[in-house]
mmCIF file of C-alpha atoms in Angstrom:
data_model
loop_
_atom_site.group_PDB
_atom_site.id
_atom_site.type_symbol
_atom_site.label_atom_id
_atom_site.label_comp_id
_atom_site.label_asym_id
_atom_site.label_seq_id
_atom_site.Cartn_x
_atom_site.Cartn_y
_atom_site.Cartn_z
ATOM 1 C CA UNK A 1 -9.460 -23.325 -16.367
ATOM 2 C CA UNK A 2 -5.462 -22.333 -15.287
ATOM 3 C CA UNK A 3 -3.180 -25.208 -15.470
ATOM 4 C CA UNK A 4 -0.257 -25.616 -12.823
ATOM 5 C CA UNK A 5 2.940 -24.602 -14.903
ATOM 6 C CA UNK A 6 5.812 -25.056 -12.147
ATOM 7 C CA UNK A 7 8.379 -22.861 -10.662
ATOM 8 C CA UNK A 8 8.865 -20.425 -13.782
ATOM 9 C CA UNK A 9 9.877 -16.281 -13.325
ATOM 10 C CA UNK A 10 6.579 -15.727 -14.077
ATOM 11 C CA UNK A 11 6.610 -11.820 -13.945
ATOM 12 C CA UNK A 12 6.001 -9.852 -17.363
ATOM 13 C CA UNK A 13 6.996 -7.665 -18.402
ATOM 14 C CA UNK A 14 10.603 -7.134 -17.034
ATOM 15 C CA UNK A 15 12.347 -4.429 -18.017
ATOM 16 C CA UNK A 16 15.606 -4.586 -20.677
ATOM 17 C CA UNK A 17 18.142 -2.696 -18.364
ATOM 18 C CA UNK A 18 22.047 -2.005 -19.829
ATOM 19 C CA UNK A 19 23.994 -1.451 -16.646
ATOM 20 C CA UNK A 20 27.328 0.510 -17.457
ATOM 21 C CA UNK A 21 30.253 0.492 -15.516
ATOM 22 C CA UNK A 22 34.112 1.153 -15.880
ATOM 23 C CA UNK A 23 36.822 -1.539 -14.691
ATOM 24 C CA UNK A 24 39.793 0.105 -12.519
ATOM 25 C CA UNK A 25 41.385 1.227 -15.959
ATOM 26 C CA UNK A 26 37.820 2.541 -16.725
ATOM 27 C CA UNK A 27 37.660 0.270 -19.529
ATOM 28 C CA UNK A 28 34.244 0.196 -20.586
ATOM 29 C CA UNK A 29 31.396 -2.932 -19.549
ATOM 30 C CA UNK A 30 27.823 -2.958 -20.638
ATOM 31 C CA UNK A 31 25.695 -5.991 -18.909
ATOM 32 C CA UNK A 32 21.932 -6.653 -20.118
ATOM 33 C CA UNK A 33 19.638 -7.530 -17.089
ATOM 34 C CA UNK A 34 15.386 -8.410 -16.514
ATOM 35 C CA UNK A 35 15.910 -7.949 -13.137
ATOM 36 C CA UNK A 36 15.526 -4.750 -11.369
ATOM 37 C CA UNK A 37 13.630 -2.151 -10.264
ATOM 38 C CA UNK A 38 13.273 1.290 -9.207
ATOM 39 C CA UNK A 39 12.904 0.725 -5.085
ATOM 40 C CA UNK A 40 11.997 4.140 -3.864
ATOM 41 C CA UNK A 41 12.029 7.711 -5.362
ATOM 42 C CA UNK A 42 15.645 8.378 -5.902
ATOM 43 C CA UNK A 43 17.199 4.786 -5.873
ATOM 44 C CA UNK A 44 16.811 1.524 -7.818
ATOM 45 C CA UNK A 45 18.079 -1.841 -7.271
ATOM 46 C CA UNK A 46 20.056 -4.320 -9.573
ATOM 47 C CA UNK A 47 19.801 -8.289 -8.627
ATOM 48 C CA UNK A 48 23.267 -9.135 -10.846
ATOM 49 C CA UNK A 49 25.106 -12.331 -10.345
ATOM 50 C CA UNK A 50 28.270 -12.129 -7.582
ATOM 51 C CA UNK A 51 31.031 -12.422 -10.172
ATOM 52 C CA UNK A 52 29.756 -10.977 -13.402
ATOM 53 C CA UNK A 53 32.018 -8.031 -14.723
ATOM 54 C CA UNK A 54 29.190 -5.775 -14.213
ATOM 55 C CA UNK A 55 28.825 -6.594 -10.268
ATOM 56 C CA UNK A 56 32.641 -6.444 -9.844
ATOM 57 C CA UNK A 57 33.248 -3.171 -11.699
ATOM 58 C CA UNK A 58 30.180 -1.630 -9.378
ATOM 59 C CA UNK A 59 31.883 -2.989 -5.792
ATOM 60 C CA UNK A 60 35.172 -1.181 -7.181
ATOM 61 C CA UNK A 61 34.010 2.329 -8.925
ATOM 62 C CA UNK A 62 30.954 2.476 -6.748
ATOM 63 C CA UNK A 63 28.822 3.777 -9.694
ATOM 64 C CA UNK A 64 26.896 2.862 -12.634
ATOM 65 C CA UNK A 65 24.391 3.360 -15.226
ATOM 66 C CA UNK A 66 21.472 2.383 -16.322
ATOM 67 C CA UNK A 67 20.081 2.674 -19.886
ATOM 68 C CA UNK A 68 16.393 1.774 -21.324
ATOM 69 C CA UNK A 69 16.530 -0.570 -23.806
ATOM 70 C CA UNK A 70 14.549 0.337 -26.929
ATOM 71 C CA UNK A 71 13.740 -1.084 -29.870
ATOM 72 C CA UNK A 72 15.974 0.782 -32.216
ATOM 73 C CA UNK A 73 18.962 -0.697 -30.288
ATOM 74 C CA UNK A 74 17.616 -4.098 -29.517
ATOM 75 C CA UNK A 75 20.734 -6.420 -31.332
ATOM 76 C CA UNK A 76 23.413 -4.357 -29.439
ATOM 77 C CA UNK A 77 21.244 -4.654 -25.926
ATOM 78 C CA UNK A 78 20.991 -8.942 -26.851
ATOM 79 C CA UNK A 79 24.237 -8.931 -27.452
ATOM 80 C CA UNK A 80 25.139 -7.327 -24.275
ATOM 81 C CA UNK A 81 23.001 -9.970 -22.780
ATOM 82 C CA UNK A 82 24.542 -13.093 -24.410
ATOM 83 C CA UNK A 83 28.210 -12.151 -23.870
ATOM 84 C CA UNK A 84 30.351 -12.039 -21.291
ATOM 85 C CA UNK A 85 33.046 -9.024 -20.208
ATOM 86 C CA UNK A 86 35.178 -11.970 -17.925
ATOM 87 C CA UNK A 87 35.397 -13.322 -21.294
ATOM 88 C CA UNK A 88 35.549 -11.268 -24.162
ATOM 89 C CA UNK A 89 37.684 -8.123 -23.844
ATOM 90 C CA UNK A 90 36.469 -5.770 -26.576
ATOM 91 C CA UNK A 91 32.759 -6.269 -25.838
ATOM 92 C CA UNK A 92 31.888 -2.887 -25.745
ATOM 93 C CA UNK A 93 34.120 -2.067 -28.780
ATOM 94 C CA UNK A 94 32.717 -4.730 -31.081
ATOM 95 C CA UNK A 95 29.340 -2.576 -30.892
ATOM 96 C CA UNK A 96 31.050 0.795 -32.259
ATOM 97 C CA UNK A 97 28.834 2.261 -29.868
ATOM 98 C CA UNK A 98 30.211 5.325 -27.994
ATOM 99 C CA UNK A 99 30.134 5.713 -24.287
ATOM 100 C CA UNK A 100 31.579 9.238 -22.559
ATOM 101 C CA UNK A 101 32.321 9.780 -19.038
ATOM 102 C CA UNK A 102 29.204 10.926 -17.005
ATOM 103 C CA UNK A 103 29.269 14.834 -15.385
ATOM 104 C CA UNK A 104 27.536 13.172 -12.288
ATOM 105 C CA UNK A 105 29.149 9.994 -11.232
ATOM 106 C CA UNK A 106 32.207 7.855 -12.169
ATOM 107 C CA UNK A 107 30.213 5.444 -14.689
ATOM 108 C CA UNK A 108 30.172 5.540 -18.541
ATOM 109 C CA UNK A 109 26.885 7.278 -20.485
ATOM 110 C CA UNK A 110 26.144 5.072 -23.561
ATOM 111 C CA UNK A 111 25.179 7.650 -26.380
ATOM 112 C CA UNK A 112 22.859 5.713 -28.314
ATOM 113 C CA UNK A 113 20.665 4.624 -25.445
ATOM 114 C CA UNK A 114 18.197 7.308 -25.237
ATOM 115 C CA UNK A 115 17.316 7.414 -21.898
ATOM 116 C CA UNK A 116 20.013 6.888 -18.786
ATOM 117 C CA UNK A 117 20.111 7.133 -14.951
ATOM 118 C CA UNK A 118 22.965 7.711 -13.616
ATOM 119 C CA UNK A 119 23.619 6.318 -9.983
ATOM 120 C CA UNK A 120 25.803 6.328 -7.061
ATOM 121 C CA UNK A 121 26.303 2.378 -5.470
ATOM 122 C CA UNK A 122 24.238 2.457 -1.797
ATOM 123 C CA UNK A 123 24.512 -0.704 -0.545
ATOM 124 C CA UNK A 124 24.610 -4.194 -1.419
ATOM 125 C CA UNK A 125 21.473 -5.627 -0.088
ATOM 126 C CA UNK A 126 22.883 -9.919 0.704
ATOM 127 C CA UNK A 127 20.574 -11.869 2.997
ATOM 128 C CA UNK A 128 20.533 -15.849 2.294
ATOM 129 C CA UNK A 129 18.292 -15.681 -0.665
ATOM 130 C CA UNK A 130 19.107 -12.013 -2.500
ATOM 131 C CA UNK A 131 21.815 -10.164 -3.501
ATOM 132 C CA UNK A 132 20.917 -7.046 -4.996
ATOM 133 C CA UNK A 133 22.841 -3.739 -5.510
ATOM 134 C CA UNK A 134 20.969 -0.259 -4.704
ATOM 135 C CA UNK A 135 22.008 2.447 -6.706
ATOM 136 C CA UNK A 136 21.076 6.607 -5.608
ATOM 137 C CA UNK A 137 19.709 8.087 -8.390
ATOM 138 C CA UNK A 138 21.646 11.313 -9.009
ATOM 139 C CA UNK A 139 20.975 12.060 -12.245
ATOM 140 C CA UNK A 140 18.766 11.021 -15.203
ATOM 141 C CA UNK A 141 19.729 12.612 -19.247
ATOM 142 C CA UNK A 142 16.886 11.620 -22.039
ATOM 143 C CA UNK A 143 17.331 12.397 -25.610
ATOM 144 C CA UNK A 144 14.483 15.254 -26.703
ATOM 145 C CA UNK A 145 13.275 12.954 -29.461
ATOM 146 C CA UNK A 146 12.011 11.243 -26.735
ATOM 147 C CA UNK A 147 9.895 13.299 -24.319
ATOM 148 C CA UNK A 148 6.417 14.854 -23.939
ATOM 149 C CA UNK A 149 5.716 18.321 -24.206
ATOM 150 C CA UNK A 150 5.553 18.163 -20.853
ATOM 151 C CA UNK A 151 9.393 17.556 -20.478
ATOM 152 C CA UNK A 152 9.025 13.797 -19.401
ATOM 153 C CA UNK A 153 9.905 10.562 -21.061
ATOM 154 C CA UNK A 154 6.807 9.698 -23.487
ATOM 155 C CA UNK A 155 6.990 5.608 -23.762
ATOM 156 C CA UNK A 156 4.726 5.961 -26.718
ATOM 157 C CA UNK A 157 8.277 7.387 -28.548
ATOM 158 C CA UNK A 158 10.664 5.732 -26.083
ATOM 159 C CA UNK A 159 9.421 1.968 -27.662
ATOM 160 C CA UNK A 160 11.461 0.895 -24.395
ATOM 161 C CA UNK A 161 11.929 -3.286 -24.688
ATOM 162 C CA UNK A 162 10.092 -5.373 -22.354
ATOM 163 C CA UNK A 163 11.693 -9.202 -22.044
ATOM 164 C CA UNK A 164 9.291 -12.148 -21.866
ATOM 165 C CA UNK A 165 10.532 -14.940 -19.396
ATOM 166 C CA UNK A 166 7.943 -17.164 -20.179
ATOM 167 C CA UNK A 167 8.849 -17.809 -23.897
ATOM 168 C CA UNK A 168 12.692 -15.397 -23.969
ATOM 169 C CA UNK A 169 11.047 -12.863 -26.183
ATOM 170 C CA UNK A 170 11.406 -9.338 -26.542
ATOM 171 C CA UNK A 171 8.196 -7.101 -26.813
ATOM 172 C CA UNK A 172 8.003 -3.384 -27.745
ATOM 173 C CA UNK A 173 5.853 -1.231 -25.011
ATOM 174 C CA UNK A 174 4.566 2.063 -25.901
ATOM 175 C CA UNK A 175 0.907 2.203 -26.307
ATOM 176 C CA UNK A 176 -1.281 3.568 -23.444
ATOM 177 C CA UNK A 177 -4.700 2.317 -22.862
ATOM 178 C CA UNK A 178 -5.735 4.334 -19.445
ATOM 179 C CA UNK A 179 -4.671 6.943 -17.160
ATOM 180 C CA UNK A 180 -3.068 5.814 -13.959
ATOM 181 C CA UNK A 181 -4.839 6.494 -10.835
ATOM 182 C CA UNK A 182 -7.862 7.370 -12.781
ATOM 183 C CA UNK A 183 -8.817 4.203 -14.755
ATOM 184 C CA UNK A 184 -10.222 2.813 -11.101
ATOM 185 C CA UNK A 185 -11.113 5.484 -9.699
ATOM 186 C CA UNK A 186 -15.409 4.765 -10.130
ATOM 187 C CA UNK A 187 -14.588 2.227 -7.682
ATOM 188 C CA UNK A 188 -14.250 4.773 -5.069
ATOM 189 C CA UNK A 189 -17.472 6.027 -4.777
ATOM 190 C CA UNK A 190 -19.981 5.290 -1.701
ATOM 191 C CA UNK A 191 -16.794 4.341 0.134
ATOM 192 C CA UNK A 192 -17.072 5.888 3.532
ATOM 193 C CA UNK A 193 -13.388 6.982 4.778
#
């Protein structure tokens, strides 16, 4: 029998996203965030908090990226969670991580994140109960260690992070158990179109 819970942000899994961006002295900012999504083909969209460094950084360079968490880098992408770039200056330095300008858009590439899409800023997407950022897709690098032979990211050897909201945990994806748009697919038959 289910028993009522409440209100709670009761999708899992969310992704671990690390949104880089440059201030106007393109200073370097990485912000951890659950929540967003790819929203067609070539863009994505962000829900960050008016305010944040990340947000502010994005309405004045107009671009950012956007790593995978994984679980090899999974203290550095809490900590970029739990702390603040309005309040703590060297952020990004107290990592010793290494970020270099990307080829595609005005946004920094964080090295040891092994998969990153790059975007241009869209539009900011405000009605009285949203405010997300859209970002075009213009580019995505992955490391080779982490694709299939079939030149596409392999989550099996990504180990990409998944956050829990219902108890704040982090959980390690990566093992397949069907084929999409296959595993269903009995439940086609003696359909008439």
């Amino acid at each position: 029998m289910k028993k009522n819970i409440g209100i709670v942000p009761a999708i899992y899994p969310m992704p671990v996203l690390l949104v880089a961006t440059y201030d106007k002295d393109e200073k370097v900012n990485v912000g951890t965030y659950s929540w967003g999504q790819i929203c067609s083909r070539d863009k994505l969209i962000l829900f960050i908090g008016e305010g944040k460094k990340t947000w502010l950084n994005i309405m004045e360079s107009k671009a950012f990226t956007v790593a995978i968490a994984d679980t090899a880098n999974i203290e550095v992408a809490d900590f970029f969670g739990i702390s603040s770039g309005n309040k703590m200056d060297d952020k990004f330095e107290r990592t010793g991580y290494h970020a270099v300008k990307s080829e595609f858009v005005n946004a920094p590439v964080i090295e040891e994140f092994p998969v990153v899409i790059e975007c241009e800023f869209a539009e900011l997407a405000k009605t009285d109960h949203i405010c997300g950022i859209v970002g075009k897709i213009v580019n995505v690098k992955a490391e080779e260690s982490v694709l299939s032979e079939n030149g596409k990211v392999d989550p099996e050897k990504l180990q990409a992070l998944m956050f829990d909201q219902f108890q704040n945990g982090y959980y390690a994806s990566g093992k397949k158990v069907a084929q999409a748009w296959n595993a269903g697919v009995h439940l086609m038959q003696n359909i008439k179109p």
